[in-house]
PDB file of C-alpha atoms in Angstrom:
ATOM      1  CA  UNK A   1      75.254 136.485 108.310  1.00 53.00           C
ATOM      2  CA  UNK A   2      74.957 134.798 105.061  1.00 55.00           C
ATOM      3  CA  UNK A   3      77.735 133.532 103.004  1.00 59.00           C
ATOM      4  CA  UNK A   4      77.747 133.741  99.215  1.00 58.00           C
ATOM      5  CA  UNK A   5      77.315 129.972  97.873  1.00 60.00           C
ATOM      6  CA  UNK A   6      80.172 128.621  95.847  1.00 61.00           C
ATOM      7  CA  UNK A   7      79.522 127.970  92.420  1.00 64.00           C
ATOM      8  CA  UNK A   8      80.817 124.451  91.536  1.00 58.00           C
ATOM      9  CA  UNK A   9      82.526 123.981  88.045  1.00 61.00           C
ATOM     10  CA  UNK A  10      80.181 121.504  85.878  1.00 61.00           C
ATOM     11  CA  UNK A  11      82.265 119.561  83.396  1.00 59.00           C
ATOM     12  CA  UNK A  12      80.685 119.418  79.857  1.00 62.00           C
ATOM     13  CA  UNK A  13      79.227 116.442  78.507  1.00 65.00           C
ATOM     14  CA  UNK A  14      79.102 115.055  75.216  1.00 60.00           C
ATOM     15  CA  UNK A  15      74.994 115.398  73.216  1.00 66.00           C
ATOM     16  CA  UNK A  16      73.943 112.333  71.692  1.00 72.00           C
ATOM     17  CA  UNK A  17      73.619 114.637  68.971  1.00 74.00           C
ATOM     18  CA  UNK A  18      77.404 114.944  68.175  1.00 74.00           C
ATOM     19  CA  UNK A  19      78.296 111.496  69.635  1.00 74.00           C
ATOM     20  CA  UNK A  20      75.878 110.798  66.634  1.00 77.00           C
ATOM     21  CA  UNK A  21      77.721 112.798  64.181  1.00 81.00           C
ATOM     22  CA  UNK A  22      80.996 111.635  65.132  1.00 84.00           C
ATOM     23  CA  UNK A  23      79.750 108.287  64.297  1.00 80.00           C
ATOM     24  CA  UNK A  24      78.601 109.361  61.026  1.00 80.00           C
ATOM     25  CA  UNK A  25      82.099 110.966  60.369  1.00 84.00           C
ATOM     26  CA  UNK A  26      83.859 107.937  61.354  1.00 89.00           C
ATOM     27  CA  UNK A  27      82.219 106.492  58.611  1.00 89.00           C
ATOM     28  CA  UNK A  28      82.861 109.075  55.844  1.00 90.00           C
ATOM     29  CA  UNK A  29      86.240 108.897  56.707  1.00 90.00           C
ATOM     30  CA  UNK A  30      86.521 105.012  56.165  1.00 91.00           C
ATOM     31  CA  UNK A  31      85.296 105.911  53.256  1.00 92.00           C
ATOM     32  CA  UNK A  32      87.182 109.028  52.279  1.00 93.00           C
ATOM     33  CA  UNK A  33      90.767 106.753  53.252  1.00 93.00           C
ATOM     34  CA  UNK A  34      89.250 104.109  50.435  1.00 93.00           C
ATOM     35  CA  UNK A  35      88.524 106.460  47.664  1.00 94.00           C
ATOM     36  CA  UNK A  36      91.831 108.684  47.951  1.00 94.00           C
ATOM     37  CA  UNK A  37      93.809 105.071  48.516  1.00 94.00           C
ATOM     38  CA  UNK A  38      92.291 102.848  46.084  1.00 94.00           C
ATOM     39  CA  UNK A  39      93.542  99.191  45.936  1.00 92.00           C
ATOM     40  CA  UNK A  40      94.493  99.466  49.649  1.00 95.00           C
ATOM     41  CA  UNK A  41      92.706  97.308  52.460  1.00 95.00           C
ATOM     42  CA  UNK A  42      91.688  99.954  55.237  1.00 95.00           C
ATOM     43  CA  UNK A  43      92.455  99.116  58.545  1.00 95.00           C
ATOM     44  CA  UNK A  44      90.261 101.113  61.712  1.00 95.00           C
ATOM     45  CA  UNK A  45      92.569 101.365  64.561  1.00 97.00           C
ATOM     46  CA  UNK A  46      91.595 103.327  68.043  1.00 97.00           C
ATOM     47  CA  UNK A  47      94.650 104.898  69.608  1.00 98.00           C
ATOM     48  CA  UNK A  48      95.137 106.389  73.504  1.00 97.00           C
ATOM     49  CA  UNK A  49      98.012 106.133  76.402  1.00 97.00           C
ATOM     50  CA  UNK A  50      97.431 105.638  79.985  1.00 94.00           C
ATOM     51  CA  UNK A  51      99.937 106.410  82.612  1.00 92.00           C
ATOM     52  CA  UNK A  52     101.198 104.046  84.883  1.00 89.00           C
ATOM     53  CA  UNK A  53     103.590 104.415  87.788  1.00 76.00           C
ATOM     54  CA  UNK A  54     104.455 103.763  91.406  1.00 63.00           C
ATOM     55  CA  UNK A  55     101.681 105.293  92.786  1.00 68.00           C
ATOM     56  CA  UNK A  56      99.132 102.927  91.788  1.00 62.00           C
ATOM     57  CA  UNK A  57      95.359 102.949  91.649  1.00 61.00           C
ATOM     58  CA  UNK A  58      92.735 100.846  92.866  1.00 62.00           C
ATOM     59  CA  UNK A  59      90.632  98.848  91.076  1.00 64.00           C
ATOM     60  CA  UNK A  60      87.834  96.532  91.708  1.00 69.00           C
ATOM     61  CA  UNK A  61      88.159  92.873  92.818  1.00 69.00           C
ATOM     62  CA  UNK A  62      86.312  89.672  93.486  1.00 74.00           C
ATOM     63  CA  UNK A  63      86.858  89.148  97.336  1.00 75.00           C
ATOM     64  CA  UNK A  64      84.878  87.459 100.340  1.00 84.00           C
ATOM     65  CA  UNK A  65      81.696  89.358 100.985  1.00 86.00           C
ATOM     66  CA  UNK A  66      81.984  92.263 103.867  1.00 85.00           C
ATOM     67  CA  UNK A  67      85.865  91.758 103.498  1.00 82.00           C
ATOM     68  CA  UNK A  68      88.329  94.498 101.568  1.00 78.00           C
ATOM     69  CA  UNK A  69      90.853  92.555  99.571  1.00 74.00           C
ATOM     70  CA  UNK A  70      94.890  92.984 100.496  1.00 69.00           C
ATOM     71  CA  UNK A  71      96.666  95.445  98.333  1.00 68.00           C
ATOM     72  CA  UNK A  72     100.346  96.549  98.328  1.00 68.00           C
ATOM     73  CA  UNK A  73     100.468 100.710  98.297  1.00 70.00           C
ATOM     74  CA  UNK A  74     103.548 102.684  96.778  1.00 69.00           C
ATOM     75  CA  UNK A  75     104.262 106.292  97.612  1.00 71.00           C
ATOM     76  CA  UNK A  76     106.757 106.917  95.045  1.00 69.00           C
ATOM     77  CA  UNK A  77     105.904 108.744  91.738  1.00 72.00           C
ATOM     78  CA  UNK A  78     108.210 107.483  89.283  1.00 78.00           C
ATOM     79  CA  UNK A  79     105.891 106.590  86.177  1.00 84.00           C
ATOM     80  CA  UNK A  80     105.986 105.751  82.448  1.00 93.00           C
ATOM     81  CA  UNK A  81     102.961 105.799  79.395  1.00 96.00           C
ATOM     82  CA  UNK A  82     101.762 102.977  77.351  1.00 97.00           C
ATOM     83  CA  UNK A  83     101.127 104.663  73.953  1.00 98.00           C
ATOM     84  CA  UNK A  84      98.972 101.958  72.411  1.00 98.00           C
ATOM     85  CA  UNK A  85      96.385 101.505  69.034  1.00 98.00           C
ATOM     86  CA  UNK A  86      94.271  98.289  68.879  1.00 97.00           C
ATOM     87  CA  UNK A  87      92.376  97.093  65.545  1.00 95.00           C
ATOM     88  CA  UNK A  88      88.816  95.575  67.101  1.00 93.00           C
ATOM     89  CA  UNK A  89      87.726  93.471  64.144  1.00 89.00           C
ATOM     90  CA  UNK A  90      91.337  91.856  63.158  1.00 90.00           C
ATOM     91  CA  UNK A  91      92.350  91.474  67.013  1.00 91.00           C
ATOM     92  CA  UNK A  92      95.886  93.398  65.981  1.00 94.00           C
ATOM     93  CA  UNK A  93      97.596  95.799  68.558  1.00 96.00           C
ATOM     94  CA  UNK A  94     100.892  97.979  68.638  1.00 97.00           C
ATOM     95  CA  UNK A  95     102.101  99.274  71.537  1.00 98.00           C
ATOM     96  CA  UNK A  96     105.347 101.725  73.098  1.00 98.00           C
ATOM     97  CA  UNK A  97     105.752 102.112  76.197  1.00 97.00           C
ATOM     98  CA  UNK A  98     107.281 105.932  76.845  1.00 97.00           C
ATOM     99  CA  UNK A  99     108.836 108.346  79.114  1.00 94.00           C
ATOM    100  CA  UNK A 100     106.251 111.423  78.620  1.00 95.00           C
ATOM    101  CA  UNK A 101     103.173 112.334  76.685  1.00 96.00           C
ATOM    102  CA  UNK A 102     104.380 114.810  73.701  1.00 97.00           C
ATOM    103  CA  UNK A 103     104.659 115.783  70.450  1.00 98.00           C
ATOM    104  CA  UNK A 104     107.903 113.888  70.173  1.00 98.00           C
ATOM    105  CA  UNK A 105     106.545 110.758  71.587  1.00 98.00           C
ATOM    106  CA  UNK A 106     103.259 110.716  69.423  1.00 98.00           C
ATOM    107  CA  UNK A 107     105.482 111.253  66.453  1.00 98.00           C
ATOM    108  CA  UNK A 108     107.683 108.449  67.654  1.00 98.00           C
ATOM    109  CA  UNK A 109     105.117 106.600  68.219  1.00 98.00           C
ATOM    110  CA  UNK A 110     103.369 107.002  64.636  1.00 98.00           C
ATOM    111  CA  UNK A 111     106.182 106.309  62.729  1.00 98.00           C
ATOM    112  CA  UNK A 112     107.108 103.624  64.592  1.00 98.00           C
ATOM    113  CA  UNK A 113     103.484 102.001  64.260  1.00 98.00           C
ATOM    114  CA  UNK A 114     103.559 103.218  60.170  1.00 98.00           C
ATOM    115  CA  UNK A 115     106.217 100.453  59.960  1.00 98.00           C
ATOM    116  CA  UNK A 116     104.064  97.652  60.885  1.00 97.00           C
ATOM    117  CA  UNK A 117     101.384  98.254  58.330  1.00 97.00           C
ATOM    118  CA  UNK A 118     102.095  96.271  55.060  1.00 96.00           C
ATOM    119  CA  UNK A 119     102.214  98.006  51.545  1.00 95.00           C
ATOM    120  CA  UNK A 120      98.953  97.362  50.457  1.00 96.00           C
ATOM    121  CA  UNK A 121      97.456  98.972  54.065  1.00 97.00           C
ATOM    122  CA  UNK A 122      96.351 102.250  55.165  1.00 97.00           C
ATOM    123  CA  UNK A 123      95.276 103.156  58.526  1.00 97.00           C
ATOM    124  CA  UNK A 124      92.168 105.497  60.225  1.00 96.00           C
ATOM    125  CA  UNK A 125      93.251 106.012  63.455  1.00 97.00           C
ATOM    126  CA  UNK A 126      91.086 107.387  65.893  1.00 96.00           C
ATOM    127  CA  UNK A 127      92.342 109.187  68.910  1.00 96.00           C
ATOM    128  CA  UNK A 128      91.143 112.389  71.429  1.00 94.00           C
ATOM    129  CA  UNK A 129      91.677 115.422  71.227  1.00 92.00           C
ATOM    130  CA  UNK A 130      95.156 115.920  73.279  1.00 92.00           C
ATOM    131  CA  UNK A 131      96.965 118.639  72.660  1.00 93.00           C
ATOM    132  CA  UNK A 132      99.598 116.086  71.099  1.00 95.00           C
ATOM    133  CA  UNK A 133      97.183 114.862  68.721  1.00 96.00           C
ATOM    134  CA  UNK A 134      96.706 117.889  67.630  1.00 92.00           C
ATOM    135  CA  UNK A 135      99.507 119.548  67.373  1.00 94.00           C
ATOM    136  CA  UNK A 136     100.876 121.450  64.127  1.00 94.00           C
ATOM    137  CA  UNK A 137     104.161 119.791  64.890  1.00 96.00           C
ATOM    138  CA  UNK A 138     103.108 116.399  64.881  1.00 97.00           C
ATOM    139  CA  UNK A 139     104.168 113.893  62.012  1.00 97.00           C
ATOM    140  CA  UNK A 140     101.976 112.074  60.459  1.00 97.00           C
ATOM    141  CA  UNK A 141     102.975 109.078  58.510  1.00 97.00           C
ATOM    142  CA  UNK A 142     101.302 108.810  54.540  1.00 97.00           C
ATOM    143  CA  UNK A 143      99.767 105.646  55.579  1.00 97.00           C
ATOM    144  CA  UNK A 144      98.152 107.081  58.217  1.00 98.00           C
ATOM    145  CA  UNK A 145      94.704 108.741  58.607  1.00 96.00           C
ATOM    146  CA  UNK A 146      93.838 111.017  61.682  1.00 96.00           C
ATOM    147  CA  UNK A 147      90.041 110.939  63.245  1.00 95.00           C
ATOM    148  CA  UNK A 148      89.892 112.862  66.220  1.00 93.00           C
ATOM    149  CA  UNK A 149      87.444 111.900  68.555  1.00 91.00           C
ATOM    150  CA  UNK A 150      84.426 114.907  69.955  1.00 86.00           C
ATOM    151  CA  UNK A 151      85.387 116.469  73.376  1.00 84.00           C
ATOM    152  CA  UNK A 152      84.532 114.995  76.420  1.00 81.00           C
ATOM    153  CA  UNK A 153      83.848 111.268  75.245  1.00 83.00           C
ATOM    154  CA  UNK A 154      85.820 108.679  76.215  1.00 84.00           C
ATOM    155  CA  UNK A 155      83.372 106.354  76.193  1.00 84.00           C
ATOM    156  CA  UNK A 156      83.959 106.351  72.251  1.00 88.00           C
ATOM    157  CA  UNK A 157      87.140 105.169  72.507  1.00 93.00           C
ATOM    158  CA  UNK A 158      86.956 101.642  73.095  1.00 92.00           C
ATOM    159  CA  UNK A 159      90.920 101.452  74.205  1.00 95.00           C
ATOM    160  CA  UNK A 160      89.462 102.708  77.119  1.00 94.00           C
ATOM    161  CA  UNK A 161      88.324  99.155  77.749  1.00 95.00           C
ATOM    162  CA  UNK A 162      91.690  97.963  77.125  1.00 96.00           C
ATOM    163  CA  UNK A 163      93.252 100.049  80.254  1.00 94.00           C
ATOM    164  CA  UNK A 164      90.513  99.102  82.890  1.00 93.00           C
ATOM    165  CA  UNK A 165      91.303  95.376  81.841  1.00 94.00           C
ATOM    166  CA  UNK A 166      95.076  95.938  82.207  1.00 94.00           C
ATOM    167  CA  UNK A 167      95.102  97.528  85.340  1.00 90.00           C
ATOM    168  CA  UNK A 168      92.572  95.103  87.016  1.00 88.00           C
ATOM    169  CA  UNK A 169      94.824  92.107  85.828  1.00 89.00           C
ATOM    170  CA  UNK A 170      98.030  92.995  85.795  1.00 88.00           C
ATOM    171  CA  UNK A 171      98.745  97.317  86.611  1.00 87.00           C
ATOM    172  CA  UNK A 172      97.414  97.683  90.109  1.00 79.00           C
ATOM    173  CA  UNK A 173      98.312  96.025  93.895  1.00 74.00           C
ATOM    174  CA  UNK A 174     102.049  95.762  92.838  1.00 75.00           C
ATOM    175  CA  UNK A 175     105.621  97.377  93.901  1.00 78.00           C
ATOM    176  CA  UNK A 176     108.104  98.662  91.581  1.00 81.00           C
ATOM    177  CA  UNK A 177     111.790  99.733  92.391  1.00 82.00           C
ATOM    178  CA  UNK A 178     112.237 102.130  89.967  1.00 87.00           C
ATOM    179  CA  UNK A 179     111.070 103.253  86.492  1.00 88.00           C
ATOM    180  CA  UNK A 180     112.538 100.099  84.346  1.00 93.00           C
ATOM    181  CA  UNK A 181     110.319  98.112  86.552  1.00 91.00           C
ATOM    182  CA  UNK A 182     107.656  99.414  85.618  1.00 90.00           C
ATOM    183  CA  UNK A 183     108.609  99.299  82.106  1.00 94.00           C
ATOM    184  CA  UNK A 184     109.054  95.508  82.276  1.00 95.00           C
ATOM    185  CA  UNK A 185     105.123  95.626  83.505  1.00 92.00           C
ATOM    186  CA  UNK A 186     103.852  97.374  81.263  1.00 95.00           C
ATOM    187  CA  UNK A 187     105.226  95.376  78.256  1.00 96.00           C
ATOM    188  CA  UNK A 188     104.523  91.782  80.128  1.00 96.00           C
ATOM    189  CA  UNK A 189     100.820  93.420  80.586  1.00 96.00           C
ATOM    190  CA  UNK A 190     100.414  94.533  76.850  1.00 97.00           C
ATOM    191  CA  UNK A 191     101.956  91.514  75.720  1.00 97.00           C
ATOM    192  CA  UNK A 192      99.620  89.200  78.003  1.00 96.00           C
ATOM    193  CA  UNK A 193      97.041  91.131  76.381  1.00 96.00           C
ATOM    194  CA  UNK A 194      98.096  90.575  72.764  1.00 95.00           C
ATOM    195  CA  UNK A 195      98.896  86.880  73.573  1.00 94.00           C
ATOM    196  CA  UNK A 196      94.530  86.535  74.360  1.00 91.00           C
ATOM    197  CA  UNK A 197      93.840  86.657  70.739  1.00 82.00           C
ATOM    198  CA  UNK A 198      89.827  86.874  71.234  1.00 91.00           C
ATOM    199  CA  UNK A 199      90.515  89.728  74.435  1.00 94.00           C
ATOM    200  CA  UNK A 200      90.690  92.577  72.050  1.00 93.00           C
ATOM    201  CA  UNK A 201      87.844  92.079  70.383  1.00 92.00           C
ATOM    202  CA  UNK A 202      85.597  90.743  73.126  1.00 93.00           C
ATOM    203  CA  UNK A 203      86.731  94.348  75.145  1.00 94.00           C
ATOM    204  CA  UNK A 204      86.321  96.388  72.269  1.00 93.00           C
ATOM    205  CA  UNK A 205      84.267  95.197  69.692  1.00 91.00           C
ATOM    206  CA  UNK A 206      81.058  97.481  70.571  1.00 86.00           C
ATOM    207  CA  UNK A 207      77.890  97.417  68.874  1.00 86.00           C
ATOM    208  CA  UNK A 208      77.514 101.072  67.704  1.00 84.00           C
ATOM    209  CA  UNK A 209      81.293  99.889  65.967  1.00 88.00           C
ATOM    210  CA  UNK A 210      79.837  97.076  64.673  1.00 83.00           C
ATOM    211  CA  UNK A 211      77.179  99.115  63.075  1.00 79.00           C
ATOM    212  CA  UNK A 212      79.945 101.840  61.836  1.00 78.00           C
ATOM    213  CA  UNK A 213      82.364  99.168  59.925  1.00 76.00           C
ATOM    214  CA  UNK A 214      79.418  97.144  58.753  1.00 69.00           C
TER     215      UNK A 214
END
């Protein structure tokens, strides 16, 4: 008797071919921000939000060879996002940490961020393409420019960077009694983070960027 084989679900991957052109567009749109806005200094930001909650994750660790490193384990699912954007060149972040991932919070968060930029500033900010980015609802502030990233690439974003350091330093191995706990981690992390003037751009200064600004 023979059994029909499963088909397993391949997830798409990004060509080099439009990782290339979404290079390219990043940099028609640094330039598109400077000739509709011009005596204003343009700022590239790269925006994303990671979850973190009780649960945890593991992450990796330097430990004794042939050994598995302690680690403290939470079954609870209480959790909270850390909506952040992080300039690679000028070492500058902003960061919220909120409740849910949404239209609302995005919104939130953009206006909120839109207040840090000074007069003579506008912002590209690029971010994936989450249904919150995207959405016909969302907000977006005049000083603000919207890049969205190509599906499937992650590996573009270079806040990506930013949450694998986070949780490896200061996000994973750790017990929280309820959700304002873990709101008081996430801001001590980010903040840690901000305080390492050089971290930002060590983590996510990458050469294609380099290439794109330059």
């Amino acid at each position: 008797m023979c059994r029909a084989r499963k088909r397993v679900p391949s997830i798409p991957r990004p060509t080099p071919k439009r990782r290339n052109a979404f290079k390219k567009g990043l940099r028609d749109a640094v330039a598109a921000a400077e000739s509709a806005h011009p005596g204003k200094r343009i700022s590239l930001y790269f925006q994303d939000e990671a979850r973190v909650g009780q649960k945890g994750r593991r992450c990796h660790r330097w430990w004794l060879r042939g050994q598995r490193p302690p680690g403290l384990c939470d079954h609870r699912f209480d959790w909270t996002y850390i909506f952040g954007a992080v300039q690679p060149v000028t070492r500058e972040g902003f960061a919220l940490v909120l409740p849910e991932v949404s239209t609302r919070t995005m919104t939130l968060f953009l206006a909120e961020f839109a207040k840090t930029l000074p007069p003579n500033e506008h912002a590209v900010m690029v971010l994936d393409g989450a249904g919150w980015h995207a959405s016909n609802s969302l907000a977006t502030p005049d000083n603000i420019t919207l890049v969205p990233l190509p599906p499937y690439s992650p590996e573009s974003n270079p806040v990506e960077r930013i949450w694998l350091f986070l949780r490896e330093r200061f996000l994973s191995f750790g017990l929280w009694a309820d959700r304002e706990d873990i709101i008081d981690a996430c801001c001590d992390a980010w903040n840690a983070l901000i305080a390492d003037t050089d971290r930002i751009k060590t983590l996510c200064y990458q050469p294609w960027l380099q290439k794109v600004i330059s």
